Every structure is written in C-alpha cells, then in structure tokens.
mmCIF file of C-alpha atoms in Angstrom:
data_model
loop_
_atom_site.group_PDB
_atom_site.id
_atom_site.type_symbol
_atom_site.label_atom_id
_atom_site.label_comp_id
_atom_site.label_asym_id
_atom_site.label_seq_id
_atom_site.Cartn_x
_atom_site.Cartn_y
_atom_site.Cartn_z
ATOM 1 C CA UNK A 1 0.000 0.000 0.000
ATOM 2 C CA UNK A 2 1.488 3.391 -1.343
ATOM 3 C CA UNK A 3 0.852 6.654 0.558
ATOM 4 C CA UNK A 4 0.660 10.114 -1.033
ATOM 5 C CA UNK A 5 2.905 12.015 0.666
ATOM 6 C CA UNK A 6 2.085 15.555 -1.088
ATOM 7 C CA UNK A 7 -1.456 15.023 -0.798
ATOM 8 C CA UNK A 8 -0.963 13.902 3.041
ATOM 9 C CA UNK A 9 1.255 17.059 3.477
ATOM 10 C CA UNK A 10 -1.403 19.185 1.979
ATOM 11 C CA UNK A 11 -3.922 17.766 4.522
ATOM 12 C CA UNK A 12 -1.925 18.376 7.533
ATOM 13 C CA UNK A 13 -1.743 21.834 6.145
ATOM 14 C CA UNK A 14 2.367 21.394 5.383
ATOM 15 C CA UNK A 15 4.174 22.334 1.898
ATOM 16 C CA UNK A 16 4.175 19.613 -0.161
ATOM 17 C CA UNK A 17 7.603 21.370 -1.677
ATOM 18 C CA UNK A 18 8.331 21.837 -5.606
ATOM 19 C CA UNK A 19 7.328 19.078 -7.509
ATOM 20 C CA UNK A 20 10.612 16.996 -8.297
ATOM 21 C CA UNK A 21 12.923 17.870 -11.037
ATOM 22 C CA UNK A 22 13.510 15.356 -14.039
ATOM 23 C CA UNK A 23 17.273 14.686 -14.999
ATOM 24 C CA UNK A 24 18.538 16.868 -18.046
ATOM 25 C CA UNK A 25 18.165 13.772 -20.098
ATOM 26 C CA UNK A 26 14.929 12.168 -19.380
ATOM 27 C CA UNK A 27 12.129 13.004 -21.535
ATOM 28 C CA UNK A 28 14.827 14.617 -23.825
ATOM 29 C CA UNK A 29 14.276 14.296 -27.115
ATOM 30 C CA UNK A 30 17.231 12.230 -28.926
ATOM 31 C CA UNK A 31 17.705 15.273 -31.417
ATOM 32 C CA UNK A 32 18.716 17.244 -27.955
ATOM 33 C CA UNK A 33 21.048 14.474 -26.439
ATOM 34 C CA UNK A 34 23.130 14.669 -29.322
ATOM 35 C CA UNK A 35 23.871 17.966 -29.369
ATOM 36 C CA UNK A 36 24.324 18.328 -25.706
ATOM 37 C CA UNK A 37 26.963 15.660 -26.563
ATOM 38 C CA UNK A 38 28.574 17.610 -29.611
ATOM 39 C CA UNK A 39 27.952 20.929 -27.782
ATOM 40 C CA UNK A 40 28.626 20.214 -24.181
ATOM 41 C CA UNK A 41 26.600 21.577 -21.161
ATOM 42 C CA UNK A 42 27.703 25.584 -22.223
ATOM 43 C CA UNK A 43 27.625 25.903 -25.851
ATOM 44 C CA UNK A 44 28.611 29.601 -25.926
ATOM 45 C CA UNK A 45 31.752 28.550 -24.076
ATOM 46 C CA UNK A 46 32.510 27.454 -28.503
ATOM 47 C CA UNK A 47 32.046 31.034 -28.902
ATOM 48 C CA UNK A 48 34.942 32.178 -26.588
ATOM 49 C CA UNK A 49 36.638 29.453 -28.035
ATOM 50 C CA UNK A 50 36.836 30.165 -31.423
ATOM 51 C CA UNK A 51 39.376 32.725 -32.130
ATOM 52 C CA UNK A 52 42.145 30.129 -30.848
ATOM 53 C CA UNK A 53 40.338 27.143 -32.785
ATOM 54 C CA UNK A 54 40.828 29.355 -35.928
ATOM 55 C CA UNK A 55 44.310 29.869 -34.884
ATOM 56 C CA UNK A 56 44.903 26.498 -34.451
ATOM 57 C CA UNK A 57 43.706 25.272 -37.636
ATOM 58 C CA UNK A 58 44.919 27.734 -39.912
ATOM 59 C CA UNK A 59 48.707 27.598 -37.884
ATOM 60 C CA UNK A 60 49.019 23.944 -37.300
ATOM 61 C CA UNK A 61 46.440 22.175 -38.907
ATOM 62 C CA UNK A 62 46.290 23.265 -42.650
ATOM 63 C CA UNK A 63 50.538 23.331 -42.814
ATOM 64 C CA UNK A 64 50.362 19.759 -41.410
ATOM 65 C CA UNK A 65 47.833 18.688 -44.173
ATOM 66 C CA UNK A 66 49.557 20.827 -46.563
ATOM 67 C CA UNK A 67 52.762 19.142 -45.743
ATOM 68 C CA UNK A 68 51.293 15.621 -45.877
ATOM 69 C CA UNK A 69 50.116 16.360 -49.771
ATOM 70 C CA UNK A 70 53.438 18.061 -50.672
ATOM 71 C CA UNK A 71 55.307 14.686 -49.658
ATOM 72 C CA UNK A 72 52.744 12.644 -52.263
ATOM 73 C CA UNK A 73 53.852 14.839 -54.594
ATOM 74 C CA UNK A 74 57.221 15.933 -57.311
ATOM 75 C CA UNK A 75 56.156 19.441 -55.407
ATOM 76 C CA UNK A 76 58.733 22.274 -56.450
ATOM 77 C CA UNK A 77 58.627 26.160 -55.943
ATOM 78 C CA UNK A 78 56.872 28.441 -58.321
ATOM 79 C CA UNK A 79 56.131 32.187 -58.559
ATOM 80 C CA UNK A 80 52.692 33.125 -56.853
ATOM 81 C CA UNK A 81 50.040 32.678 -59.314
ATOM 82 C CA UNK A 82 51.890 30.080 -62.009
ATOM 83 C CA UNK A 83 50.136 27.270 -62.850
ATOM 84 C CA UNK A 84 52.600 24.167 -62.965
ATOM 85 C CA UNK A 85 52.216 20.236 -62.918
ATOM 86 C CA UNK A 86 52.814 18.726 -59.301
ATOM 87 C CA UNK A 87 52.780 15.140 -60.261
ATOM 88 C CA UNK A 88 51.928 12.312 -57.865
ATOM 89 C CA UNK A 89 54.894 9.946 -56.894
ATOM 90 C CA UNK A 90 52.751 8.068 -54.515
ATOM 91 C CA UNK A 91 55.624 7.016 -51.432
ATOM 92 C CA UNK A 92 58.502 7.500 -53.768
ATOM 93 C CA UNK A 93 59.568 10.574 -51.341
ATOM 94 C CA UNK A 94 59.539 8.511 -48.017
ATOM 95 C CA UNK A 95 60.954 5.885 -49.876
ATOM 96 C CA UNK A 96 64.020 7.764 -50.729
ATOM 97 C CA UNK A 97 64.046 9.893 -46.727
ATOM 98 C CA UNK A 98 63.839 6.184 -45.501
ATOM 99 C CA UNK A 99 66.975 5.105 -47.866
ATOM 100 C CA UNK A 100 69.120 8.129 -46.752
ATOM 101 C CA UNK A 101 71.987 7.787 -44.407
ATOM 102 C CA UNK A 102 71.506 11.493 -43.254
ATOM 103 C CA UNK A 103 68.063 11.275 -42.371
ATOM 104 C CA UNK A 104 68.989 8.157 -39.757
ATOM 105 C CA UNK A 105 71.643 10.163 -38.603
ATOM 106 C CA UNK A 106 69.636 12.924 -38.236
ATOM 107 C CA UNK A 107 67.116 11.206 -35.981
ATOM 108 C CA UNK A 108 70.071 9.255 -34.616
ATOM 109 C CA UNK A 109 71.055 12.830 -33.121
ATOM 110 C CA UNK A 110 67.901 13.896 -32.072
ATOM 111 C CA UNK A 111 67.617 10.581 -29.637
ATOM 112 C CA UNK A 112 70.938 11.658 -28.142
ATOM 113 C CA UNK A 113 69.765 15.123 -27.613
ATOM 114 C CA UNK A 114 66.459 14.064 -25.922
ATOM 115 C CA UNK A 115 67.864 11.058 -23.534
ATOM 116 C CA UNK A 116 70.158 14.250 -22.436
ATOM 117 C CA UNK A 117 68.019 17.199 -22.130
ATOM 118 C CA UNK A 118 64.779 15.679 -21.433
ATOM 119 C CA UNK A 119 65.638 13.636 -17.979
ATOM 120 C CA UNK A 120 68.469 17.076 -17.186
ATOM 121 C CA UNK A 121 65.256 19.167 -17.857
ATOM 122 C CA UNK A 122 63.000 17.100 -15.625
ATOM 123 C CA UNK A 123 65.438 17.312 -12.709
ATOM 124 C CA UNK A 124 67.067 20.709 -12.727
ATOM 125 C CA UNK A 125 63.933 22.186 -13.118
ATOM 126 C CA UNK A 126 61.673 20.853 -10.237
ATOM 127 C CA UNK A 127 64.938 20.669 -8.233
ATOM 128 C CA UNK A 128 65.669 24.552 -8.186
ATOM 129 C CA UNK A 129 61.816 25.138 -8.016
ATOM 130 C CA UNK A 130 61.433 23.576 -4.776
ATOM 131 C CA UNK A 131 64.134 25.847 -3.926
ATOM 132 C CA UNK A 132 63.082 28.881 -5.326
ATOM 133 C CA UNK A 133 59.868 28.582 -3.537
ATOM 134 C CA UNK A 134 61.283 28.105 0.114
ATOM 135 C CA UNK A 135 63.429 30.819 -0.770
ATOM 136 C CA UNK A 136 62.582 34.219 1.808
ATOM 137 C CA UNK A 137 64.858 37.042 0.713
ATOM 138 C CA UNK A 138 65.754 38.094 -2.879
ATOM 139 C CA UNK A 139 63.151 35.416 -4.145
ATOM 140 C CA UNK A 140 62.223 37.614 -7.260
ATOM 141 C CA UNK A 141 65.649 38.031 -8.135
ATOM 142 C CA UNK A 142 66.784 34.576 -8.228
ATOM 143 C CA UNK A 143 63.313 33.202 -10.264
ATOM 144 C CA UNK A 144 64.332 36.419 -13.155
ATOM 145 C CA UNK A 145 67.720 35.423 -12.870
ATOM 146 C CA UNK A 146 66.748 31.812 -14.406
ATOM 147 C CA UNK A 147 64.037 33.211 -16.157
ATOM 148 C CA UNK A 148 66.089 35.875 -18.139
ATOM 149 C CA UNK A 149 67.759 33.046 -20.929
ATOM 150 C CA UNK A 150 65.071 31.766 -21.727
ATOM 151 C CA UNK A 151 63.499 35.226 -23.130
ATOM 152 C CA UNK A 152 66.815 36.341 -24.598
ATOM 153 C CA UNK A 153 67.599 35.941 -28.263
ATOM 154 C CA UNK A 154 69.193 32.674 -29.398
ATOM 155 C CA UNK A 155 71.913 34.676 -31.297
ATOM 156 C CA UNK A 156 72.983 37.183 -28.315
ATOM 157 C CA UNK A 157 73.517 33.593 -26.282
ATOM 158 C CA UNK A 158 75.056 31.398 -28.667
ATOM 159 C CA UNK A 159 77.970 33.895 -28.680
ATOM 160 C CA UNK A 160 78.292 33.936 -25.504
ATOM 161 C CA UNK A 161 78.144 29.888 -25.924
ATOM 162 C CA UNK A 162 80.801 30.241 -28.968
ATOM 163 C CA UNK A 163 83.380 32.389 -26.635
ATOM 164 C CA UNK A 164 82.838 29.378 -23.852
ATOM 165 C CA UNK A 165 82.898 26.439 -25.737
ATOM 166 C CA UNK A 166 85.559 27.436 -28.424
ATOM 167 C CA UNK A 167 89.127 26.081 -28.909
ATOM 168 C CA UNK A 168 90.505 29.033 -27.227
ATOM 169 C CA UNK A 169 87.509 29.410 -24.933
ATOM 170 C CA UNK A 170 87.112 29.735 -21.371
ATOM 171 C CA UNK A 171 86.178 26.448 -20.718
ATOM 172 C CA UNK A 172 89.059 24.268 -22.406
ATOM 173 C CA UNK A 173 91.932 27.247 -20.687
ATOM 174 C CA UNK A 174 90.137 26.345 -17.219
ATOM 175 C CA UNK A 175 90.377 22.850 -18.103
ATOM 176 C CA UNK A 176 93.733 22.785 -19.474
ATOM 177 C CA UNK A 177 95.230 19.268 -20.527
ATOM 178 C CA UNK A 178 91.957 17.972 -19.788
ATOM 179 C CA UNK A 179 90.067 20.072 -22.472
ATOM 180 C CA UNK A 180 89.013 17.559 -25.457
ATOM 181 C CA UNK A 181 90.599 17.497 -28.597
ATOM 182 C CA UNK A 182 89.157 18.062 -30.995
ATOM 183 C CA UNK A 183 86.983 20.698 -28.742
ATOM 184 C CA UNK A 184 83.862 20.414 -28.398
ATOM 185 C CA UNK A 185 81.510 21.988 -30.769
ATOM 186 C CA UNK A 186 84.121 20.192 -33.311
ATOM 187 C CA UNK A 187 84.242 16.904 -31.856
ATOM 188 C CA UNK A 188 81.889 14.637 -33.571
ATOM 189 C CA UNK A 189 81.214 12.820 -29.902
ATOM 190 C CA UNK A 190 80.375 15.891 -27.860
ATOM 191 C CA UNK A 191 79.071 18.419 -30.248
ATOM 192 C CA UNK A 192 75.490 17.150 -29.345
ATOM 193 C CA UNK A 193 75.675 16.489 -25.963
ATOM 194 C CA UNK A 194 77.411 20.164 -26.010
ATOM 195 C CA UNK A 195 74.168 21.751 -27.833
ATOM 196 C CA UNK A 196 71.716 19.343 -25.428
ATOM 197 C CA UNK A 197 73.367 21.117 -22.097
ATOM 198 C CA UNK A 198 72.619 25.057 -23.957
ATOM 199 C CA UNK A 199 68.744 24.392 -24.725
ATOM 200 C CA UNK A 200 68.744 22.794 -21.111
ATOM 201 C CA UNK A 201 70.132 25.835 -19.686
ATOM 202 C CA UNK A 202 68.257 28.144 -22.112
ATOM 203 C CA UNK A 203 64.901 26.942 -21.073
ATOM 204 C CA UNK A 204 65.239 25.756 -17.756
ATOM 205 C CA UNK A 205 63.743 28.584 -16.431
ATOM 206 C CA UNK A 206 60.320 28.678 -18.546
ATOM 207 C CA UNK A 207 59.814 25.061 -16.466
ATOM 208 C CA UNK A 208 60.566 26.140 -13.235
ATOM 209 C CA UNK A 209 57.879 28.504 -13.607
ATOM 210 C CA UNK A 210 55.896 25.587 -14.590
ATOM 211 C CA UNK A 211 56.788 23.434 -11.479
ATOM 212 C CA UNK A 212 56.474 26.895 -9.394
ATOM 213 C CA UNK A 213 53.037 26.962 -10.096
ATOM 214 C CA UNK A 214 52.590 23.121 -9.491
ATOM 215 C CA UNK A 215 53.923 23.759 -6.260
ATOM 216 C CA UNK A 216 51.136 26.025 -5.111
ATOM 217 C CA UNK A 217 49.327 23.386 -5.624
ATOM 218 C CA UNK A 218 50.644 21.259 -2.858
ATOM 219 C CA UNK A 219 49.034 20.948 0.292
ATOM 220 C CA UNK A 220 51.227 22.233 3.037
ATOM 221 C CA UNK A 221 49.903 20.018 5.656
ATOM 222 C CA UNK A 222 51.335 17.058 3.811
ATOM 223 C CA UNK A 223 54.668 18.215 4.520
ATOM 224 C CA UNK A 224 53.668 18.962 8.153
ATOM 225 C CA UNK A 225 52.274 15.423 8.316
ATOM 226 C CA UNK A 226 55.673 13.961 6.889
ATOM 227 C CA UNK A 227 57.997 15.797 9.284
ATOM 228 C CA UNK A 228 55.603 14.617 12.056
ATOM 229 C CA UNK A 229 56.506 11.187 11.361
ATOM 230 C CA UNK A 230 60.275 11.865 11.490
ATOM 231 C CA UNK A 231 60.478 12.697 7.599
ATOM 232 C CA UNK A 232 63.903 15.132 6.617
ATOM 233 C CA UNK A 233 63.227 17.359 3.282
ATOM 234 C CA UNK A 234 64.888 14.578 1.661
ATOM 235 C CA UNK A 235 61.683 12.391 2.493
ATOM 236 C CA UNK A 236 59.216 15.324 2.141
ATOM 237 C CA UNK A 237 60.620 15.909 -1.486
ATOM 238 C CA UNK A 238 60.395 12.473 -2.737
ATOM 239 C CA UNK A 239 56.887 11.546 -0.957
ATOM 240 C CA UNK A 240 54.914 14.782 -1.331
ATOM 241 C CA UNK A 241 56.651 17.234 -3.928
ATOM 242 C CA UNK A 242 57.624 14.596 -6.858
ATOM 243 C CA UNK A 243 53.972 12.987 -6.561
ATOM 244 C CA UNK A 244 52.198 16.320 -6.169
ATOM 245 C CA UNK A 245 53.718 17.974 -9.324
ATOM 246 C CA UNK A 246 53.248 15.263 -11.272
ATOM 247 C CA UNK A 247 50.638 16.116 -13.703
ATOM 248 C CA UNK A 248 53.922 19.383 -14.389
ATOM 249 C CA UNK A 249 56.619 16.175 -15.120
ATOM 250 C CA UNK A 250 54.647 15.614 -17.614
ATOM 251 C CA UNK A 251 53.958 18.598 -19.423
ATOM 252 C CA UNK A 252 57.438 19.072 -18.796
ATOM 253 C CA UNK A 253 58.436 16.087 -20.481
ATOM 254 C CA UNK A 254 56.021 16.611 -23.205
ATOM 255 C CA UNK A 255 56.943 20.345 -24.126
ATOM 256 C CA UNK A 256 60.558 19.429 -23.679
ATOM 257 C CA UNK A 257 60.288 16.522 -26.196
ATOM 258 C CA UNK A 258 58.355 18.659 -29.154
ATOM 259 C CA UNK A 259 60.938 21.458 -28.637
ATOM 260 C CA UNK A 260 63.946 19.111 -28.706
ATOM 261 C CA UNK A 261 62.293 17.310 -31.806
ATOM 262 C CA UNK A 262 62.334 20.636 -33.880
ATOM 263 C CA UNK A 263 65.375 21.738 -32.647
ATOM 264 C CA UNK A 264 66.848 23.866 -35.909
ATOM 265 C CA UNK A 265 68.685 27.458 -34.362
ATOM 266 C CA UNK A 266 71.112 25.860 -31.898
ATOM 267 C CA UNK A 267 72.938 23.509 -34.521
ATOM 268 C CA UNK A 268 72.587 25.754 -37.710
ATOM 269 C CA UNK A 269 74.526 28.636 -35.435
ATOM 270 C CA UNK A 270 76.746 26.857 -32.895
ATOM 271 C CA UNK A 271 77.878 23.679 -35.335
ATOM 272 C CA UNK A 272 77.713 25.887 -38.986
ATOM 273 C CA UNK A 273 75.119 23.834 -40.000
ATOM 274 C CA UNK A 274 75.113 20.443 -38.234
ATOM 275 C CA UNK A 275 78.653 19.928 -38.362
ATOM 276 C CA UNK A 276 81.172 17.864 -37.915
ATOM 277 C CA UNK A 277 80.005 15.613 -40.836
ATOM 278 C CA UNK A 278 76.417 15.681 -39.772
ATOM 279 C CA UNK A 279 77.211 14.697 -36.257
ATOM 280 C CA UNK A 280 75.092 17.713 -34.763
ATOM 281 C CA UNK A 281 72.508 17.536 -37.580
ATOM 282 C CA UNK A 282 68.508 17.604 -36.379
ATOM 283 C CA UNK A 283 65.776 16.191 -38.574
ATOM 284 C CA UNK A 284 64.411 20.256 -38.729
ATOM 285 C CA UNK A 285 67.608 21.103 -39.879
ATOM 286 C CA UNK A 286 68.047 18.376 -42.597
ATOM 287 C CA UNK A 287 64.377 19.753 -43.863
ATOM 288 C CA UNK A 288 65.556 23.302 -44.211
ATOM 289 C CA UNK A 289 69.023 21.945 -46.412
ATOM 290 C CA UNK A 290 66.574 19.475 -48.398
ATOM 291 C CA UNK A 291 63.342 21.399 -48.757
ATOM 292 C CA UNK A 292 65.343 25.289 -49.550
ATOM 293 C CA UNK A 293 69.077 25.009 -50.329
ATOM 294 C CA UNK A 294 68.235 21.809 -52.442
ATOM 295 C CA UNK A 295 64.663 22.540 -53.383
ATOM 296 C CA UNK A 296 63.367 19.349 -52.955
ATOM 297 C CA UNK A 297 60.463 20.035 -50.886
ATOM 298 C CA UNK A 298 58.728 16.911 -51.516
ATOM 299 C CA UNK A 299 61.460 14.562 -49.446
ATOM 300 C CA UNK A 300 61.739 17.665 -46.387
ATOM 301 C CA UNK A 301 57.918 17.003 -46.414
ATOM 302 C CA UNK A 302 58.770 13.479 -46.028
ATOM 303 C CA UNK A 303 61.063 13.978 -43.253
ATOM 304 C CA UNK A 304 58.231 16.060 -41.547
ATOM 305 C CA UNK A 305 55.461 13.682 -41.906
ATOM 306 C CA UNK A 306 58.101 11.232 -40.334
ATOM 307 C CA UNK A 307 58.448 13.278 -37.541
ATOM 308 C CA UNK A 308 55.227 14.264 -36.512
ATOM 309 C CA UNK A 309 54.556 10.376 -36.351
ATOM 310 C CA UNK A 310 57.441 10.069 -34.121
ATOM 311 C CA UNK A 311 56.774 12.471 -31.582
ATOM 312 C CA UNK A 312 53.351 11.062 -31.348
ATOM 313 C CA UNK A 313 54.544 7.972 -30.478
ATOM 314 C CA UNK A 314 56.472 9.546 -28.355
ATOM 315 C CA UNK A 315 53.876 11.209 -26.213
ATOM 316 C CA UNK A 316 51.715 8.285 -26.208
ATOM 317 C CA UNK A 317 54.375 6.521 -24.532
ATOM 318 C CA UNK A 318 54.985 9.155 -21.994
ATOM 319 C CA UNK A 319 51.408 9.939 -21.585
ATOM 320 C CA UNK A 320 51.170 6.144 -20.332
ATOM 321 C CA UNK A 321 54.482 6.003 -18.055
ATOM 322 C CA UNK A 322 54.736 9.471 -16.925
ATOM 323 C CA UNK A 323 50.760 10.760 -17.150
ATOM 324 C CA UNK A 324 49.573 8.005 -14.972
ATOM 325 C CA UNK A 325 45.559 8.205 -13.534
ATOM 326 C CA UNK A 326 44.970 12.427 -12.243
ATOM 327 C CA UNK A 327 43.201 10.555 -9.765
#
C-alpha cells in the first residue's frame, strides 16, 4: 500500500515542496542528447573558443595537411600565381628519406639530444623550483635570474656559448690538458651532448615557472604530516613534492620533447650547420638543407610527416608512463 505524501502534506496543512525535477536527459528528445553531446553543457563557451580554434587550424592544422600532400607529390617552388604540374609519386619521397643515411643520422642525433636534455630538464627544473619557492629574501631576483635566458635571443647567447665552448675558450683554458681534442663543438662525440646542455640551460627557467606553479598546488599540511613522522626534506621531497607535481613532469616532459624534436637554431649557429660531418645535424635542420638550399620540398615534407609520427609515439608513450591516472 502506497501513501501520497504531497497530498498527506497538503492535509496536515504542510508544503508539499516543488514538484521533483527530471534529470537533463529524461524526456529529452534524442535530437537534444546529441547535441548536448557535440555541444557540451555551455555551448557559448565554442564562442569564446573560437578565435584560438581558428588559430589552431589555420597555424598547425592546414601546414600539417599541406605538408602531408606536398610529400605525395614531385612538389617544387613556383612564382605566386603560375600554374605548374605537381605530379603524384605516390611514397617515392619517403621511400628515398627512408633510404638516406643522413636522415637516420639525423634522428640518430635527435635521440641523443632528448635522452640528455629531457631527464636534465625534468630534474634541474623541479629541483631549483622547490628551492626557489622556500626561498625568503631576494626570491624575485633569483626566479628572473633563471628566467632571463630563456626570453633572450638565441643569437645574443650562442655567442656567448661560442666564446665558452671554443678552442681558445674559457672552458678548455680552465680545463687545461683535460680540455678535449678536438673541442667540443668540433668533436663529432660531444658536439650534441654540447648543444643538449645550452637548450637545457636556455629553457630551464620557462619550467621552473611551470613546477612553481605546481607547487602552489601542494598541500602544506602534507609536509607537516611527513615531518611529524620523522620525515627530513629529503623524504618530504620524494613523498609529497615529486607525486604532487606530477601532472607538471609531464607537461614538462612533453613540451621538452616537441621542442627538442624541432630543434633547428642551436645547430645551424653553434655547429655551422650540423657539423662535424652531420654529427650535430637535427631532422628540422636536414628539412631546411633538403626542402630550400636543395629545393626538394617533396622529401623535407617526407622527413616532416616522419616526424610528426614520431613524436606522437612519443607522447603516447609518456602519456602512459609518466601521465599516470589524475586521480
């Protein structure tokens, strides 16, 4: 036996209360679901939205298409307006990227640059932010001290980089006998690993401000609760700051992966082009000799396609092992 509740709260002379509120969804037509699906709860939130989708797709989306159909293609330059044949060559392009010993080497470099910077990146950078935020006095100084690199022209630093790393450079007269010969911009061994520690030091302070702003993040009472239980900052570091920034490590990672991947200024000036022999060559770099100083844009496209894939991989990777669950 059921009993009405509003109509017994109406006799007692009580409010029966609003009558209750169907879901969003129920009685919904299906026409509606779906675009609450496409839409989301705040359409005009699209609205704000689409100056930046614009600028997405007409920045990176249309030169990544673009790119893909140039490296189907015999593609060459022509003067705005000419009307020339473009034939199709179907993979003969990746075919002949795939067959070159300077594109391996190229991506050969690239891997040493990344298993250098990326991990040095990682660690310097959340390292000297937990620093920088428990500094007290001259805090602002020391954060645009690390900060000021990373803003200043590539060319203004790689001479500064040139007049260090040179033959007769500061760093080989401190070293003395123990300075490498040949030195090391020249040296086919270190000229990488010389151009991975710059774009480490270049941009290490664009992620500390990352990992600063993680760190706000942070629940200070965790680190109360850890040095309750006896914990040094050795222990606080490792079981509240590394797990609390963690979603930063990897957008860290990720950023520091794409910008290592395109890396073109830092060879082309500090190696004269990828020197010695192609040691210090980047996959960017080989694109620029093939696609404008050879004019074969067709196999640069090729090279690009090949990259993009790449770093995909490569983020899908890190997005598993480094990403983890938010939660």
């Amino acid at each position: 036996m059921t009993t009405d509740v509003a109509g017994a709260a109406g006799r007692t002379g009580g409010d029966p209360g609003p009558d209750p509120v169907p879901p969003p969804s129920e009685g919904e037509a299906p026409e509606g679901r779906k675009k609450r699906r496409l839409l989301g709860e705040h359409p005009l939130g699209i609205l704000f939205a689409a100056p930046y989708i614009v600028f997405v797709l007409v920045v990176f989306a249309y030169p990544i298409v673009f790119a893909v159909w140039i490296s189907f293609h015999d593609y060459f330059f022509a003067a705005p307006g000419a009307v020339v044949d473009r034939p199709f060559v179907g993979f003969d392009n990746y075919v002949q990227v795939l067959t070159d010993p300077d594109v391996w080497q190229s991506f050969r470099n690239v891997g040493v640059f990344l298993i250098i910077n990326v991990p040095l990146t990682v660690i310097l950078s959340i390292v000297l932010a937990t620093a920088l935020d428990r500094v007290v006095h001259a805090r602002t100084f020391f954060r645009v001290s690390y900060y000021v690199p990373y803003v200043t022209a590539s060319v203004a630093v790689v001479a500064v980089w040139l007049f260090l790393f040179s033959r007769d450079g500061l760093v080989n007269n401190v070293l003395g006998p123990l300075a490498p010969d040949p030195s090391w911009l020249i040296n086919p061994v270190l000229a990488m690993p010389t151009i991975a520690l710059f774009v480490t030091w270049k941009g290490l302070g664009f992620y500390i401000l990352l990992y600063l702003a993680a760190l706000q993040n942070v629940p200070k009472e965790l680190y109360e609760s850890v040095s309750v239980d006896g914990g040094g900052r050795l222990r606080q570091f490792f079981s509240v700051t590394v797990p609390g920034v963690r979603t930063a490590t990897f957008l860290v990672v990720l950023l520091s992966t794409i910008t290592g991947a395109n890396l073109f200024t830092e060879p082309y000036l500090l190696t004269g082009g990828g020197g010695p022999n192609g040691a210090s060559a980047s996959p960017v770099l080989l694109m620029y000799q093939r696609g404008i100083e050879q004019s074969n844009p067709g196999v640069a496209a090729a090279i690009g396609v090949i990259l993009i894939i790449g770093v995909l991989v490569i983020a899908a990777i890190q997005r598993r092992f480094v990403g983890g669950d938010e939660s």
